[in-house]
């Protein structure tokens, strides 16, 4: 069958025919691919930069792709023919308690696998067989933006984790019982930043986004429709006179950014790190450490959503189509056909300016 | 101004002109009414049957109405002119800790008031002034079904409470981390039952509804679209061979119904009572009590949503427009004009066959 | 070896020599018995009244005993020779998620076993081999009252579950952050009632106990030392003018008792049923059901503590030796030698007047 | 009356007569002082080094002392004459929701006061009047070590907060339902380190302590009795081949220590900072930040216990007298009489070698 394959740690991607007997499968539900999403992780693999990427056990290549929507091809195991489904990409180690209860996002052994990234084949291929346990239903009416449920799941999990963490504070809700008085700063206006901002708005919080430039036209639409504030951080964060209950680093830039934003954190606040910084050092001088202690501040690394978060993501995407209709229409930047090999490989190679999400359509 | 007034405990309702200076107001945001929803509680007041209904302090009538969407008439206090808002109807006692933190659903004194029901005027009037603390934004795109956010808020709170209660069980999620393996039985197919069923589906649970007849055409549409199972309980519950992790009594019928459904509860299960039975006795013989102890069963009364639940209701209604488009269109049974006095009074007097929600439009 | 055996469902108990090769063992740690506690469940088995009691799989008798302290006989698996240990008696089904994570108190299949009660041999025998997973360390200084860690574990779990359940209430703590303002009524002054009362006092709550007579001298000592209030319920509960946030039925008497105490429950309150009523019916008329709904009341069955609760029980017993020294000395009513066969069999047959705990000493 | 006073920011302490009319009082319960504890914070004030220390509003000196046990002098407000009580030292801002519900440890305004430190007079004086809300009962049998309830309260709160935070992990308990498989490293063997270690042991965790030398004889006794492991970190932490689920910095030394211990943190682990480092910088290079993200690591500042934590501390101290009798006897290093002015001022000036807790006795 046709598939997009990679050979990590070597750079490069190929659209080619592969022997389906060589490929990993995970269950009995036959799924024909409909869409794949492309994200930064795919590009790091294609560019040979993702050190954790590796082959699946049985051959010298890996099928790429961890964002996918497919169509159930034969009725099986509770699924009807024609239903749209999305596979959960990280799958447990089979050993630790968190994996046993379906939560490999908190795997304790590190021996989980991730389809299309390390250990098992991904979903950029004509079809695969999967286990119902790993399949999330996508409503037909969400076909247009449903591919975002995978990246949004990571963010659902992150926000859920922060809300869970803040139960350490006896009352973190406001005097009307909501979270409306809580302020969030999301640093970075890429797809991750936008999804974080929309999700925190959906939970009722006041949201600020920041980047080192004025917002693009697309970003401006999102900011206006979802009532998100914006700060241009080109000249540093000193002029930002707000304090935030939650700050999210969604940049994956230099770790020194963290030095600049930590002082903006409110008492009892949480600094969540979602991106992977690629240079620099996060330095907290002893006075700032004292301040963290005196005012109960907290720093946490945020990673990976699981099936419950995919399902939440579906609900939230569905709600955004109603609540943020203009924004919803901007979330898919482009759809390229799998038959347009050149465009597909280009999209896999590098991010387009202003891109939120590019998807591949298997027509 | 024009208003719909009642004089509990006396039956009857009047559409009449009232002196606006006599009416209760709650803040600075001027809100012009757009829609009122009518629910069973309104009808109980109009029919002189709701014993808790009483006047507000200052006059010999009460403005009816606790379900409302209005339009902000002047910019104020963070609200723009033209925004749609819904008032939260129950307001705290000002004394207990739960009311102080905006959660009079768990008021400890019982001295809270409820607009249009007891203590303060409701919202079936041309305009009122309110406090931002009690106002929930309704997106323009939700104008069509937004009035349901008030009744749905009670159900959001109920489901949230059940999920909180079940944290007593070390792992209540399934082996995929979701709640998909958990089964709910919702008894009663009125508006409350339907909203419960849709909400549990949104949380991923398997849902059964039951009533003592075959489902109506409207109900059939909901069942099919949202993949809800149905049981005709005319001949009792013995033939229902399922066990349920959650059972909701949404009937408000005879308390003896509870005798019939308690045996359907699974180990560690929750029986939630939402309706108010009007006759009969819930009898649990000693063997059933023993069984409750041996298998950690739980019975809980469920009541009243607050502002966080209204906001959740808005998100869920917005998602249902995408996920359950046919169902969404059926949720508002009819809109009657305030100018059609006869129709309004008829709607306030009794429920229509098959009605889900009737709303009054102030044109 | 010498053992106390039963043949459920037949009544009767025997102290006899058994072939150790026939007995169930659970691991590698060899444990020589030191003390067994006797409780109501043992007596129900001996009297042929416990319907759930059954043999272990391999022979026509069952070694009795689920309360035990033993001495590790050989160093093994992290235990030193001479350490005192208590076995956890209920052991999981090996199938459901709660059992997989060590919490068969919430087993979902009901296929757990209980040593000395159903499925596997108990601990009234010279020695057995066990798995460290099921062993709880007992400090030497707690040898005197440590046997109570088993029955107290059930109560630790019950109180923990109630505290978990009450997280449904946004603020259930008092205005000083404690639970000191919360009132508990414990009905029944047997060992269970006393342990419940002491534990709630340890958590800071105000506690009332009730029984249908004046307190005994022993009870009076406990009440005074631990500052527990008392109500003589001989003439009914009408004269008890308090309302309670938690009511515990620890009687195992007639289910009609529950009718009498439900009206004493405060808003947002919990009625916990710990005992197993042996007759009667718990009847809640529709007005009381309405009240449960209006005021968020909750009824829950409470059962079985697991290893974390045994460990908590050890800490609390240790604290009581300091905080309630007189009470601590009264908790063990009598110690009978295994060599005094007549006394042992008598103690296994029926409860002594005023007994809190009788233990068997294997000297 | 006699009192120990300070004049921050100036160094120095005086035992002198003060006009009782000048002193702050907080309620109606008259309390005669019995013991004061001396801690590092007192010494920082006396040495003029605590920048947050300031006078109470009304005069040019401050009564020192935030660790105290007193005797109720007249029956009042639910307290009997002769009861031992300990005052809670931090008192709320009266504005934020956390202070309103008795939890100024999470005060959101920072406008709380702390008796004997900033804003209001402390308890090193013959008597004061207090509000029952701020008083914790100390059992007579705990008179010997009860003064430790104040410092232990901070640690109770810290451990509670960590356990709350770890509810972010779906299953953080072990396969026997306990926390016995979780490993803690406590860095620093001062009083704080010892109390942390004992408390984590009480919760069942495996504990390691570390310091840059061999343990003292006193420390050795604690380590052996409570089964705590020890690591001499003089030559760095590289040779420590364990990974830890929780690491506590209880040193208040140089922030660079944090660089050395962060790599010892397990997946999903928590680094809790309790001490206040006085120099250096905590530097986390980008690879370590990536690791924090990939493996969900978390860093949190820990501070201040409130009344529920004082009450827990009382229970735990009471339990330690039974469980760790040798250790309990070592916890109070010395008792000095208030009449021995020279000794008192010496004790206020500097820590003794090997000191755990020195208390002043008002005889």
Short mmCIF file of C-alpha atoms in Angstrom, two decimals, chain D residues 39-272:
data_model
loop_
_atom_site.label_atom_id
_atom_site.label_comp_id
_atom_site.label_asym_id
_atom_site.label_seq_id
_atom_site.Cartn_x
_atom_site.Cartn_y
_atom_site.Cartn_z
CA UNK D 39 13.37 28.77 65.68
CA UNK D 40 15.57 30.09 62.91
CA UNK D 41 13.11 32.84 62.09
CA UNK D 42 13.34 34.20 65.65
CA UNK D 43 17.10 34.24 65.36
CA UNK D 44 17.01 36.02 62.02
CA UNK D 45 14.85 38.71 63.62
CA UNK D 46 17.12 38.97 66.65
CA UNK D 47 20.12 39.23 64.35
CA UNK D 48 18.42 41.88 62.21
CA UNK D 49 18.44 39.75 59.08
CA UNK D 50 14.78 39.06 58.39
CA UNK D 51 13.67 41.72 55.95
CA UNK D 52 9.97 40.93 56.28
CA UNK D 53 10.00 41.43 60.07
CA UNK D 54 8.33 44.62 61.23
CA UNK D 55 6.63 46.22 64.20
CA UNK D 56 2.99 45.91 65.02
CA UNK D 57 1.15 49.11 64.30
CA UNK D 58 0.99 50.73 67.63
CA UNK D 59 4.43 51.01 69.18
CA UNK D 60 8.17 51.00 68.55
CA UNK D 61 8.79 47.38 69.52
CA UNK D 62 7.37 43.93 68.75
CA UNK D 63 6.82 41.06 71.15
CA UNK D 64 8.78 38.16 69.70
CA UNK D 65 7.62 34.54 69.52
CA UNK D 66 5.42 32.55 67.19
CA UNK D 67 5.81 29.09 68.77
CA UNK D 68 3.92 28.87 72.03
CA UNK D 69 1.98 26.65 74.39
CA UNK D 70 -0.12 28.38 77.01
CA UNK D 71 -2.68 27.53 79.67
CA UNK D 72 -6.24 28.78 79.49
CA UNK D 73 -6.60 30.91 82.60
CA UNK D 74 -10.35 31.38 82.75
CA UNK D 75 -13.10 29.25 81.20
CA UNK D 76 -14.24 30.91 78.02
CA UNK D 77 -15.75 30.24 74.67
CA UNK D 78 -15.64 26.48 74.85
CA UNK D 79 -12.28 26.24 76.58
CA UNK D 80 -11.90 25.07 80.18
CA UNK D 81 -9.52 26.54 82.67
CA UNK D 82 -6.23 24.67 82.61
CA UNK D 83 -6.41 23.40 79.03
CA UNK D 84 -3.19 23.61 77.06
CA UNK D 85 -3.47 25.54 73.82
CA UNK D 86 -1.19 26.58 70.99
CA UNK D 87 -1.90 29.72 68.96
CA UNK D 88 -1.81 29.65 65.16
CA UNK D 89 0.67 32.34 64.23
CA UNK D 90 -0.28 33.48 60.70
CA UNK D 91 -3.61 35.28 60.54
CA UNK D 92 -5.53 36.21 57.42
CA UNK D 93 -5.89 39.39 55.41
CA UNK D 94 -9.67 39.42 55.87
CA UNK D 95 -10.11 40.05 52.16
CA UNK D 96 -9.29 37.12 49.92
CA UNK D 97 -11.37 33.96 49.74
CA UNK D 98 -8.61 31.73 51.11
CA UNK D 99 -8.27 33.88 54.22
CA UNK D 100 -12.06 33.99 54.61
CA UNK D 101 -12.13 30.22 54.83
CA UNK D 102 -9.25 30.05 57.28
CA UNK D 103 -6.42 29.33 54.88
CA UNK D 104 -4.05 32.32 54.89
CA UNK D 105 -1.27 29.94 53.91
CA UNK D 106 -2.63 30.60 50.41
CA UNK D 107 -3.45 34.28 51.02
CA UNK D 108 -3.83 36.04 47.68
CA UNK D 109 -3.17 39.59 48.84
CA UNK D 110 -0.04 39.04 50.93
CA UNK D 111 -1.61 41.24 53.59
CA UNK D 112 -1.74 38.56 56.27
CA UNK D 113 0.11 39.13 59.55
CA UNK D 114 2.32 36.77 61.54
CA UNK D 115 2.48 37.05 65.31
CA UNK D 116 5.96 37.85 66.50
CA UNK D 117 7.23 38.34 62.96
CA UNK D 118 5.33 41.07 61.18
CA UNK D 119 2.25 43.08 61.92
CA UNK D 120 1.21 41.78 65.34
CA UNK D 121 2.81 40.93 68.68
CA UNK D 122 4.01 37.42 69.33
CA UNK D 123 3.69 35.13 72.30
CA UNK D 124 6.88 35.53 74.32
CA UNK D 125 5.00 37.31 77.09
CA UNK D 126 3.27 36.36 80.32
CA UNK D 127 -0.21 36.17 78.81
CA UNK D 128 -2.40 37.29 75.95
CA UNK D 129 -6.05 37.11 74.90
CA UNK D 130 -6.95 35.14 71.84
CA UNK D 131 -9.81 34.06 69.62
CA UNK D 132 -10.84 30.37 69.79
CA UNK D 133 -10.56 30.34 66.02
CA UNK D 134 -6.78 30.55 66.35
CA UNK D 135 -6.31 28.11 69.22
CA UNK D 136 -5.29 24.47 68.93
CA UNK D 137 -5.75 22.11 71.87
CA UNK D 138 -2.60 20.31 73.05
CA UNK D 139 -3.23 17.13 75.07
CA UNK D 140 -1.60 17.16 78.52
CA UNK D 141 0.30 14.00 77.60
CA UNK D 142 1.97 15.91 74.79
CA UNK D 143 3.28 18.70 76.99
CA UNK D 144 6.81 17.33 76.55
CA UNK D 145 7.10 17.69 72.77
CA UNK D 146 3.93 19.59 71.89
CA UNK D 147 5.81 22.79 71.09
CA UNK D 148 6.90 21.04 67.89
CA UNK D 149 3.34 21.18 66.60
CA UNK D 150 4.02 24.67 65.24
CA UNK D 151 7.08 23.84 63.10
CA UNK D 152 5.58 20.48 62.21
CA UNK D 153 2.40 22.21 61.00
CA UNK D 154 4.37 23.84 58.19
CA UNK D 155 5.62 20.43 57.17
CA UNK D 156 2.19 18.82 57.46
CA UNK D 157 0.90 21.46 55.06
CA UNK D 158 3.84 20.88 52.71
CA UNK D 159 3.33 17.13 52.57
CA UNK D 160 -0.43 17.57 52.19
CA UNK D 161 0.18 19.98 49.32
CA UNK D 162 2.51 17.54 47.59
CA UNK D 163 -0.02 14.72 47.99
CA UNK D 164 -2.71 17.03 46.58
CA UNK D 165 -0.49 18.00 43.67
CA UNK D 166 0.25 14.38 42.86
CA UNK D 167 -3.44 13.73 42.33
CA UNK D 168 -2.52 15.02 38.86
CA UNK D 169 -1.05 11.52 38.35
CA UNK D 170 -3.93 9.09 37.76
CA UNK D 171 -2.40 6.44 40.03
CA UNK D 172 0.34 7.63 42.34
CA UNK D 173 -0.30 4.92 44.90
CA UNK D 174 1.49 1.57 44.64
CA UNK D 175 0.07 -1.83 43.71
CA UNK D 176 -0.93 -2.37 47.35
CA UNK D 177 -2.83 0.91 47.51
CA UNK D 178 -0.23 2.54 49.76
CA UNK D 179 2.59 5.00 49.10
CA UNK D 180 5.19 2.50 50.36
CA UNK D 181 6.91 2.19 46.98
CA UNK D 182 7.45 5.95 46.65
CA UNK D 183 10.90 7.29 47.52
CA UNK D 184 11.66 10.63 49.09
CA UNK D 185 14.98 12.40 49.43
CA UNK D 186 15.11 15.00 52.19
CA UNK D 187 18.18 17.20 51.83
CA UNK D 188 19.23 18.78 55.13
CA UNK D 189 19.22 17.14 58.55
CA UNK D 190 18.20 20.11 60.68
CA UNK D 191 14.90 20.10 62.58
CA UNK D 192 13.00 20.71 59.36
CA UNK D 193 14.68 17.83 57.59
CA UNK D 194 14.05 15.48 60.49
CA UNK D 195 10.38 16.41 60.76
CA UNK D 196 9.93 15.98 56.99
CA UNK D 197 11.60 12.58 57.13
CA UNK D 198 9.51 11.37 60.06
CA UNK D 199 6.30 12.61 58.48
CA UNK D 200 6.96 10.96 55.13
CA UNK D 201 7.74 7.73 57.02
CA UNK D 202 4.43 8.10 58.83
CA UNK D 203 2.74 8.30 55.43
CA UNK D 204 4.51 5.06 54.51
CA UNK D 205 7.07 6.34 51.98
CA UNK D 206 10.67 5.15 51.75
CA UNK D 207 12.85 8.01 52.95
CA UNK D 208 16.46 9.05 52.38
CA UNK D 209 18.14 11.94 54.14
CA UNK D 210 21.28 13.66 52.91
CA UNK D 211 23.85 16.01 54.34
CA UNK D 212 27.48 16.83 53.57
CA UNK D 213 28.84 14.77 56.45
CA UNK D 214 28.26 11.58 58.36
CA UNK D 215 25.16 11.63 60.57
CA UNK D 216 25.54 12.73 64.18
CA UNK D 217 24.74 10.33 66.99
CA UNK D 218 21.30 11.88 67.45
CA UNK D 219 20.61 11.66 63.75
CA UNK D 220 21.79 8.05 63.75
CA UNK D 221 19.21 7.20 66.40
CA UNK D 222 16.43 8.77 64.34
CA UNK D 223 17.60 7.04 61.15
CA UNK D 224 17.66 3.64 62.80
CA UNK D 225 14.44 3.90 64.72
CA UNK D 226 12.42 5.28 61.83
CA UNK D 227 14.20 3.16 59.18
CA UNK D 228 15.47 6.13 57.18
CA UNK D 229 18.35 5.77 54.73
CA UNK D 230 21.24 8.21 54.69
CA UNK D 231 23.51 9.62 52.01
CA UNK D 232 26.68 11.61 52.70
CA UNK D 233 26.70 14.18 49.90
CA UNK D 234 30.14 15.64 50.60
CA UNK D 235 31.44 14.43 47.25
CA UNK D 236 28.31 15.32 45.32
CA UNK D 237 25.19 13.45 44.41
CA UNK D 238 26.59 11.50 41.48
CA UNK D 239 27.20 8.42 43.54
CA UNK D 240 23.61 8.33 44.77
CA UNK D 241 22.20 5.76 42.37
CA UNK D 242 18.58 6.15 43.43
CA UNK D 243 15.85 8.16 41.74
CA UNK D 244 13.24 9.87 43.90
CA UNK D 245 9.56 10.60 43.49
CA UNK D 246 9.81 13.52 45.87
CA UNK D 247 12.84 15.59 46.76
CA UNK D 248 12.68 18.17 49.53
CA UNK D 249 15.23 20.92 49.87
CA UNK D 250 15.15 21.64 53.59
CA UNK D 251 18.56 23.33 53.74
CA UNK D 252 18.01 27.02 53.12
CA UNK D 253 21.59 26.98 51.85
CA UNK D 254 22.78 27.89 48.36
CA UNK D 255 20.37 27.70 45.46
CA UNK D 256 22.97 25.76 43.48
CA UNK D 257 22.16 22.76 45.60
CA UNK D 258 18.98 22.52 43.53
CA UNK D 259 21.06 22.01 40.37
CA UNK D 260 22.63 18.97 41.97
CA UNK D 261 19.43 17.31 43.14
CA UNK D 262 17.05 18.00 40.25
CA UNK D 263 18.62 15.18 38.18
CA UNK D 264 17.72 12.71 40.94
CA UNK D 265 14.01 13.26 40.33
CA UNK D 266 11.96 10.39 38.92
CA UNK D 267 9.38 10.65 36.16
CA UNK D 268 6.27 12.48 37.45
CA UNK D 269 8.35 13.62 40.43
CA UNK D 270 8.09 16.70 42.63
CA UNK D 271 10.92 18.90 43.84
CA UNK D 272 9.64 20.75 46.90
#
